[in-house]
Coordinates of C-alpha atoms and ligand atoms in Angstrom, one line a residue:
X1 CA 21.4 7.6 -20.0
X2 CA 20.4 7.6 -16.4
X3 CA 17.1 7.4 -14.4
X4 CA 16.1 8.4 -10.9
X5 CA 12.8 7.3 -9.1
X6 CA 11.2 9.0 -6.2
X7 CA 8.7 6.8 -4.4
X8 CA 5.9 7.8 -2.1
X9 CA 3.5 5.7 -0.1
X10 CA 3.1 2.0 0.6
X11 CA 5.0 -1.2 -0.2
X12 CA 2.8 -1.6 -3.3
X13 CA 4.4 1.6 -4.7
X14 CA 7.9 0.6 -3.7
X15 CA 7.4 -2.6 -5.6
X16 CA 5.9 -0.9 -8.6
X17 CA 8.9 1.4 -8.7
X18 CA 11.0 -1.9 -8.9
X19 CA 9.0 -2.7 -12.1
X20 CA 9.6 0.8 -13.5
X21 CA 13.3 0.4 -12.7
X22 CA 13.3 -3.0 -14.4
X23 CA 11.7 -1.5 -17.6
X24 CA 14.1 1.5 -17.7
X25 CA 17.1 -0.7 -17.2
X26 CA 15.9 -3.0 -20.0
X27 CA 15.7 0.2 -22.2
X28 CA 19.4 0.8 -21.4
X29 CA 19.1 3.4 -18.6
X30 CA 21.3 3.1 -15.5
X31 CA 20.5 4.2 -12.0
X32 CA 21.6 7.8 -11.3
X33 CA 23.0 8.7 -7.8
X34 CA 21.2 12.0 -7.8
X35 CA 18.2 13.6 -9.6
X36 CA 20.6 16.2 -11.1
X37 CA 22.4 13.4 -13.0
X38 CA 19.3 11.8 -14.4
X39 CA 17.9 12.0 -17.9
X40 CA 14.6 10.5 -16.7
X41 CA 13.0 11.4 -13.3
X42 CA 10.0 9.4 -12.2
X43 CA 7.7 10.4 -9.2
X44 CA 5.7 7.4 -8.2
X45 CA 3.0 9.0 -6.1
X46 CA 0.5 8.2 -3.2
X47 CA -3.0 9.7 -2.7
X48 CA -3.9 8.2 0.6
X49 CA -3.6 11.4 2.6
X50 CA -3.3 15.1 1.7
X51 CA 0.2 15.4 3.1
X52 CA 1.5 12.8 0.6
X53 CA 0.0 14.8 -2.3
X54 CA 1.4 18.1 -1.0
X55 CA 4.9 16.7 -0.9
X56 CA 4.7 15.6 -4.5
X57 CA 3.6 19.1 -5.6
X58 CA 6.5 20.6 -3.7
X59 CA 9.1 18.2 -5.1
X60 CA 7.9 18.3 -8.7
X61 CA 7.9 22.1 -8.5
X62 CA 11.5 22.0 -7.4
X63 CA 12.5 20.5 -10.7
X64 CA 11.6 23.6 -12.7
X65 CA 15.2 25.0 -12.6
X66 CA 16.7 21.7 -13.5
X67 CA 14.4 21.3 -16.5
X68 CA 15.4 24.8 -17.7
X69 CA 19.1 23.8 -17.6
X70 CA 18.5 20.4 -19.1
X71 CA 16.0 20.7 -21.9
X72 CA 16.0 16.9 -22.7
X73 CA 15.2 15.9 -19.1
X74 CA 12.0 13.7 -19.1
X75 CA 9.8 14.2 -16.0
X76 CA 7.2 11.5 -15.3
X77 CA 4.6 11.6 -12.6
X78 CA 2.7 8.4 -12.1
X79 CA 0.8 6.3 -9.5
X80 CA -2.3 6.8 -7.3
X81 CA -2.4 10.6 -7.3
X82 CA -2.3 10.9 -11.0
X83 CA -5.0 8.2 -11.5
X84 CA -7.4 11.0 -10.4
X85 CA -7.9 13.0 -13.6
X86 CA -8.6 16.2 -11.7
X87 CA -5.3 16.0 -9.9
X88 CA -3.5 15.0 -13.0
X89 CA -4.9 18.1 -14.8
X90 CA -4.0 20.3 -11.9
X91 CA -0.4 19.0 -12.0
X92 CA -0.1 19.6 -15.7
X93 CA -1.6 23.1 -15.4
X94 CA 0.7 24.0 -12.5
X95 CA 3.8 22.4 -13.9
X96 CA 3.7 22.5 -17.7
X97 CA 7.3 21.2 -17.8
X98 CA 6.1 17.7 -16.7
X99 CA 6.3 15.4 -19.8
X100 CA 4.3 12.4 -18.8
X101 CA 1.4 12.0 -16.3
X102 CA 0.0 8.5 -16.1
X103 CA -2.2 6.6 -13.6
X104 CA -1.8 3.3 -12.0
X105 CA -3.1 1.1 -14.8
X106 CA -0.5 1.6 -17.5
X107 CA 2.8 1.7 -15.7
X108 CA 3.9 -1.2 -17.8
X109 CA 3.8 0.9 -20.9
X110 CA 6.1 3.6 -19.5
X111 CA 8.9 2.7 -22.0
X112 CA 6.5 3.3 -24.9
X113 CA 5.5 6.7 -23.4
X114 CA 9.1 7.8 -23.0
X115 CA 9.8 7.1 -26.7
X116 CA 6.6 9.1 -27.6
X117 CA 7.9 12.1 -25.5
X118 CA 11.2 12.0 -27.3
X119 CA 9.3 12.5 -30.4
X120 CA 7.7 15.6 -28.9
X121 CA 4.4 14.7 -27.3
X122 CA 3.2 15.5 -23.8
X123 CA 1.1 12.6 -22.5
X124 CA -1.7 12.1 -20.0
X125 CA -3.2 8.7 -20.1
X126 CA -5.6 6.9 -17.8
X127 CA -7.1 4.0 -19.7
X128 CA -7.2 0.7 -17.9
X129 CA -4.4 -1.8 -18.7
X130 CA -3.0 -5.1 -17.4
X131 CA 0.2 -5.6 -15.5
X132 CA 2.5 -7.1 -18.0
X133 CA 3.9 -10.3 -16.5
X134 CA 6.8 -10.5 -18.9
X135 CA 8.4 -7.3 -17.8
X136 CA 11.3 -7.6 -15.3
X137 CA 11.5 -6.2 -11.7
X138 CA 14.7 -4.7 -10.4
X139 CA 14.4 -5.8 -6.8
X140 CA 15.8 -3.1 -4.5
X141 CA 14.7 -4.2 -1.0
X142 CA 17.8 -6.1 0.2
X143 CA 17.0 -9.6 1.3
X144 CA 13.3 -9.1 1.0
X145 CA 11.5 -9.8 -2.3
X146 CA 8.0 -8.3 -2.8
X147 CA 5.5 -10.3 -4.8
X148 CA 2.3 -8.7 -5.8
X149 CA -0.6 -11.2 -5.8
X150 CA -3.5 -8.9 -6.6
X151 CA -4.5 -5.4 -7.7
X152 CA -7.3 -3.2 -6.4
X153 CA -9.8 -3.3 -3.7
X154 CA -13.6 -3.9 -3.5
X155 CA -14.2 -2.7 0.0
X156 CA -14.9 1.0 -0.3
X157 CA -14.1 1.9 3.2
X158 CA -15.7 5.3 3.2
X159 CA -12.5 7.3 4.0
X160 CA -10.4 5.5 1.4
X161 CA -9.3 6.6 -2.1
X162 CA -7.7 3.3 -3.0
X163 CA -10.7 1.6 -4.7
X164 CA -11.0 4.7 -6.9
X165 CA -7.4 4.8 -8.0
X166 CA -6.6 1.1 -8.1
X167 CA -9.9 -0.3 -9.4
X168 CA -11.6 -3.5 -8.5
X169 CA -9.8 -6.6 -7.1
X170 CA -8.0 -8.6 -9.7
X171 CA -6.0 -11.6 -8.6
X172 CA -2.9 -12.8 -10.5
X173 CA -3.0 -16.4 -11.6
X174 CA -1.5 -18.6 -8.9
X175 CA 0.6 -20.4 -11.4
X176 CA 2.3 -17.1 -12.3
X177 CA 2.8 -16.2 -8.6
X178 CA 4.3 -19.7 -7.9
X179 CA 6.6 -19.4 -10.9
X180 CA 7.8 -16.0 -9.8
X181 CA 8.5 -17.2 -6.3
X182 CA 10.4 -20.3 -7.6
X183 CA 12.6 -18.0 -9.6
X184 CA 13.2 -15.7 -6.6
X185 CA 14.2 -18.7 -4.5
X186 CA 16.4 -20.1 -7.2
X187 CA 18.3 -16.8 -7.4
X188 CA 19.3 -17.4 -3.8
X189 CA 19.7 -13.7 -2.8
X190 CA 16.4 -13.4 -0.9
X191 CA 15.7 -14.7 2.6
X192 CA 12.2 -13.3 2.8
X193 CA 9.2 -13.1 0.5
X194 CA 6.4 -10.7 1.2
X195 CA 3.1 -11.1 -0.7
X196 CA 1.4 -7.8 -1.4
X197 CA -2.2 -6.8 -2.0
X198 CA -4.7 -4.2 -0.6
X199 CA -6.7 -7.1 0.9
X200 CA -4.7 -10.3 0.5
X201 CA -7.4 -12.4 2.2
X202 CA -9.8 -12.0 -0.7
X203 CA -7.2 -13.4 -3.1
X204 CA -8.9 -15.5 -5.7
X205 CA -12.4 -14.4 -5.0
X206 CA -12.7 -12.5 -8.2
X207 CA -12.2 -15.8 -10.2
X208 CA -14.2 -18.9 -9.4
X209 CA -11.5 -21.2 -10.8
X210 CA -8.7 -19.6 -8.7
X211 CA -7.4 -21.2 -5.4
X212 CA -8.0 -19.4 -2.1
X213 CA -5.5 -17.3 -0.2
X214 CA -4.7 -20.1 2.4
X215 CA -4.3 -22.6 -0.4
X216 CA -1.9 -20.1 -2.1
X217 CA 0.1 -19.8 1.2
X218 CA 0.3 -23.6 1.5
X219 CA 1.4 -24.0 -2.2
X220 CA 4.2 -21.4 -1.7
X221 CA 5.4 -23.2 1.4
X222 CA 5.8 -26.4 -0.6
X223 CA 8.5 -24.7 -2.7
X224 CA 11.9 -26.0 -1.6
X225 CA 14.3 -23.4 -0.3
X226 CA 15.4 -21.4 2.7
X227 CA 13.0 -18.5 2.9
X228 CA 10.3 -17.0 5.2
X229 CA 6.9 -15.9 3.9
X230 CA 5.0 -12.9 5.0
X231 CA 1.9 -11.0 3.6
X232 CA 0.1 -7.7 3.9
X233 CA -2.5 -6.3 4.3
X234 CA -5.3 -8.4 5.9
X235 CA -8.8 -7.1 6.4
X236 CA -10.4 -8.3 9.6
X237 CA -13.7 -9.2 7.9
X238 CA -11.9 -11.6 5.5
X239 CA -9.2 -13.1 7.8
X240 CA -10.6 -16.6 7.9
X241 CA -9.6 -19.6 10.1
X242 CA -7.9 -21.4 7.3
X243 CA -5.5 -18.5 6.9
X244 CA -4.8 -18.4 10.7
X245 CA -4.3 -22.1 10.6
X246 CA -1.8 -21.8 7.7
X247 CA 0.2 -19.2 9.6
X248 CA 0.1 -21.4 12.7
X249 CA 1.1 -24.6 11.0
X250 CA 3.5 -23.6 8.2
X251 CA 7.1 -23.2 9.5
X252 CA 8.0 -20.9 6.6
X253 CA 5.3 -18.4 7.4
X254 CA 6.4 -15.5 9.6
X255 CA 4.3 -15.3 12.8
X256 CA 3.2 -11.8 12.1
X257 CA -0.2 -10.3 11.1
X258 CA -0.9 -6.7 10.2
X259 CA -4.6 -6.4 11.0
X260 CA -5.8 -2.8 10.7
X261 CA -8.7 -2.0 13.1
X262 CA -9.0 1.7 12.1
X263 CA -11.3 2.4 15.1
X264 CA -12.4 0.8 18.4
X265 CA -15.9 2.2 18.3
X266 CA -18.8 0.4 16.6
X267 CA -20.7 3.5 15.4
X268 CA -17.5 4.8 13.7
X269 CA -16.6 1.4 12.3
X270 CA -20.1 1.3 10.7
X271 CA -19.7 4.8 9.3
X272 CA -16.3 3.7 7.9
X273 CA -18.0 0.7 6.2
X274 CA -15.6 -1.8 7.8
X275 CA -18.1 -4.6 8.2
X276 CA -17.0 -5.8 11.6
X277 CA -17.6 -4.7 15.2
X278 CA -15.1 -4.2 18.0
X279 CA -16.3 -7.5 19.5
X280 CA -15.8 -9.4 16.2
X281 CA -12.3 -7.8 15.9
X282 CA -11.4 -8.8 19.4
X283 CA -12.6 -12.4 18.8
X284 CA -10.2 -12.6 15.8
X285 CA -7.3 -11.3 17.9
X286 CA -8.2 -14.0 20.5
X287 CA -8.2 -16.7 17.9
X288 CA -4.8 -15.6 16.6
X289 CA -3.3 -15.5 20.1
X290 CA -4.7 -19.0 20.9
X291 CA -3.5 -20.6 17.7
X292 CA -0.3 -18.7 17.2
X293 CA 0.9 -17.8 20.8
X294 CA 4.0 -15.9 19.6
X295 CA 2.3 -14.0 16.8
X296 CA 3.3 -10.3 16.4
X297 CA 0.2 -8.2 15.7
X298 CA 0.2 -4.7 14.3
X299 CA -2.6 -2.3 13.3
X300 CA -3.6 1.0 11.6
X301 CA -5.9 3.6 13.2
X302 CA -7.6 6.7 11.9
X303 CA -8.5 9.4 14.4
X304 CA -10.9 12.3 13.8
X305 CA -13.2 10.5 11.4
X306 CA -16.2 12.7 10.7
X307 CA -18.5 13.0 13.8
X308 CA -16.1 11.0 16.1
X309 CA -16.8 12.2 19.6
X310 CA -14.2 12.2 22.5
X311 CA -15.9 9.1 24.0
X312 CA -15.7 7.3 20.6
X313 CA -12.1 8.2 20.3
X314 CA -11.5 6.8 23.8
X315 CA -12.9 3.5 22.5
X316 CA -10.0 3.4 20.1
X317 CA -7.6 4.2 23.0
X318 CA -9.1 1.3 25.1
X319 CA -8.9 -1.1 22.1
X320 CA -5.2 -0.3 21.7
X321 CA -4.6 -0.8 25.5
X322 CA -6.6 -4.1 25.4
X323 CA -4.9 -5.7 22.4
X324 CA -1.4 -4.6 23.4
X325 CA -0.2 -4.5 19.8
X326 CA 3.5 -5.0 18.9
X327 CA 3.1 -1.6 17.2
X328 CA 0.5 0.6 15.6
X329 CA 0.3 3.3 12.9
X330 CA -2.0 6.2 13.8
X331 CA -3.2 8.7 11.2
X332 CA -5.3 11.8 11.4
X333 CA -8.3 11.4 9.1
X334 CA -7.7 13.2 5.8
X335 CA -10.7 13.9 3.6
X336 CA -10.2 12.5 0.1
X337 CA -12.2 14.1 -2.7
X338 CA -14.7 11.6 -4.2
X339 CA -15.0 9.4 -1.1
X340 CA -18.2 9.1 0.9
X341 CA -16.7 10.3 4.2
X342 CA -15.4 13.5 2.6
X343 CA -19.0 14.6 2.1
X344 CA -20.2 13.7 5.6
X345 CA -21.3 16.4 8.0
X346 CA -19.4 16.7 11.2
X347 CA -15.8 17.0 9.9
X348 CA -13.5 17.3 12.8
X349 CA -11.1 20.3 13.4
X350 CA -7.5 19.6 12.6
X351 CA -6.4 20.7 16.1
X352 CA -8.7 18.1 17.6
X353 CA -7.3 15.4 15.3
X354 CA -3.8 16.4 16.2
X355 CA -4.6 16.2 20.0
X356 CA -6.1 12.7 19.5
X357 CA -3.3 11.3 17.3
X358 CA -0.8 12.6 19.9
X359 CA -2.7 10.9 22.7
X360 CA -2.9 7.6 20.8
X361 CA 0.8 7.7 20.0
X362 CA 1.7 8.5 23.6
X363 CA -0.3 5.5 24.7
X364 CA 1.5 3.4 22.1
X365 CA 4.9 4.6 23.4
X366 CA 3.9 3.8 27.0
X367 CA 2.7 0.3 26.0
X368 CA 5.9 -0.3 24.1
X369 CA 7.9 0.7 27.2
X370 CA 5.9 -1.7 29.3
X371 CA 6.4 -4.4 26.7
X372 CA 10.2 -3.9 26.8
X373 CA 10.1 -4.0 30.6
X374 CA 8.2 -7.2 30.4
X375 CA 4.9 -6.0 32.0
Ligands
LIG401 N1 -7.1 9.5 6.1 C1 -6.3 9.0 7.0 N2 -5.8 7.8 7.0 C2 -6.1 7.0 5.9 N3 -5.8 5.7 5.6 C3 -6.5 5.3 4.5 N4 -7.2 6.4 4.1 C4 -7.0 7.4 4.9 C5 -7.5 8.7 5.0 N5 -8.4 9.2 4.2 C6 -5.0 4.9 6.5 C7 -5.7 3.6 7.0 C8 -5.0 2.5 6.2 C9 -3.6 3.1 6.0 C10 -2.8 2.5 4.9 O1 -3.8 4.4 5.7 O2 -5.4 3.4 8.3 O3 -5.0 1.3 6.8
LIG402 FE1 -8.8 1.3 1.5 FE2 -10.5 -0.3 2.9 FE3 -9.6 -1.2 0.6 FE4 -7.9 -1.0 2.7 S1 -9.7 -2.3 2.5 S2 -7.5 -0.3 0.5 S3 -8.7 0.9 3.7 S4 -10.9 0.6 0.9

């Protein structure tokens, strides 16, 4: 029996697919080279932008023929997109040949659902569940081992679907994280450990007895072994001095911070509910550069947020030019049903968004060239 997993979206999803693979292998499935060979096909989906969802619909649709040929094939769609019950319903209505549709909260029970489907039930399940610490990961990212430290997000940036599909922040116990990392280091295969969370800087804040993120970093660095430590993603409002100090002082921590700014304009930042101003953001960058002179800094930006004027977009351009990032990701704003921003007046034309994203990417390319030439 073989399985095939198609993963969309962020590192969190990549890592969750490693858990799905671990569960399937424990059940006796082996990795298939192609989807045609597989007895179980899993789509682990992303909901962050419309494009990601469109691709899932296209790719699941393409399996109709295969399913006709291979009646016992089990097709599973899971992840952020299917956590939204409307999308899950639409998926089941459009593709009745899909066997299992589950959200983000009960991935750990995927084995149980497969057994249920074999007995002839189609399943759609959304109830909240806990990540089962006892289930294995099948690590697939070469020398890098991902370690999830927390689930969910409490920030509710007005454009973002994540808090709706991943729930509130929930930190793993630091003892479990340290134990997992000790085991990874003992295996000796991994040179790099990357901690994952939507907002790693608020690690521990959901539990008064838990240690802070900087304390967690320091504890991990005490583990004997030859590895570098990295983390993502940081929210500028929560990136405190103690974390910057830990990055500066601990040899094992990679000198790299991904610090999404999203916009360089204060009015737009406020509408986005980002809780910082351009000035505050720049002061954090300054602090990082002072304390960690060789630190690589990267960022995410959204262009064409509702009501964004040309001048306000130019504030984003000037922020990028001023910070001189090592690299940036630029996205066209994509309205996500259920979020505050999707209901705002003043939605921007796709053509304007496209022009703006191209301008920003052109600037990024130019800055990169200057960096390479040492200007
Ligand atoms: N539209 C466009 N980009 C988005 N992001 C999050 N939500 C949206 C959206 N609705 C971007 C942000 C975030 C990155 C992971 O995806 O820049 O940092
Ligand atoms: Fe989304 Fe904002 Fe949470 Fe990041 S911090 S996951 S952008 S709501």
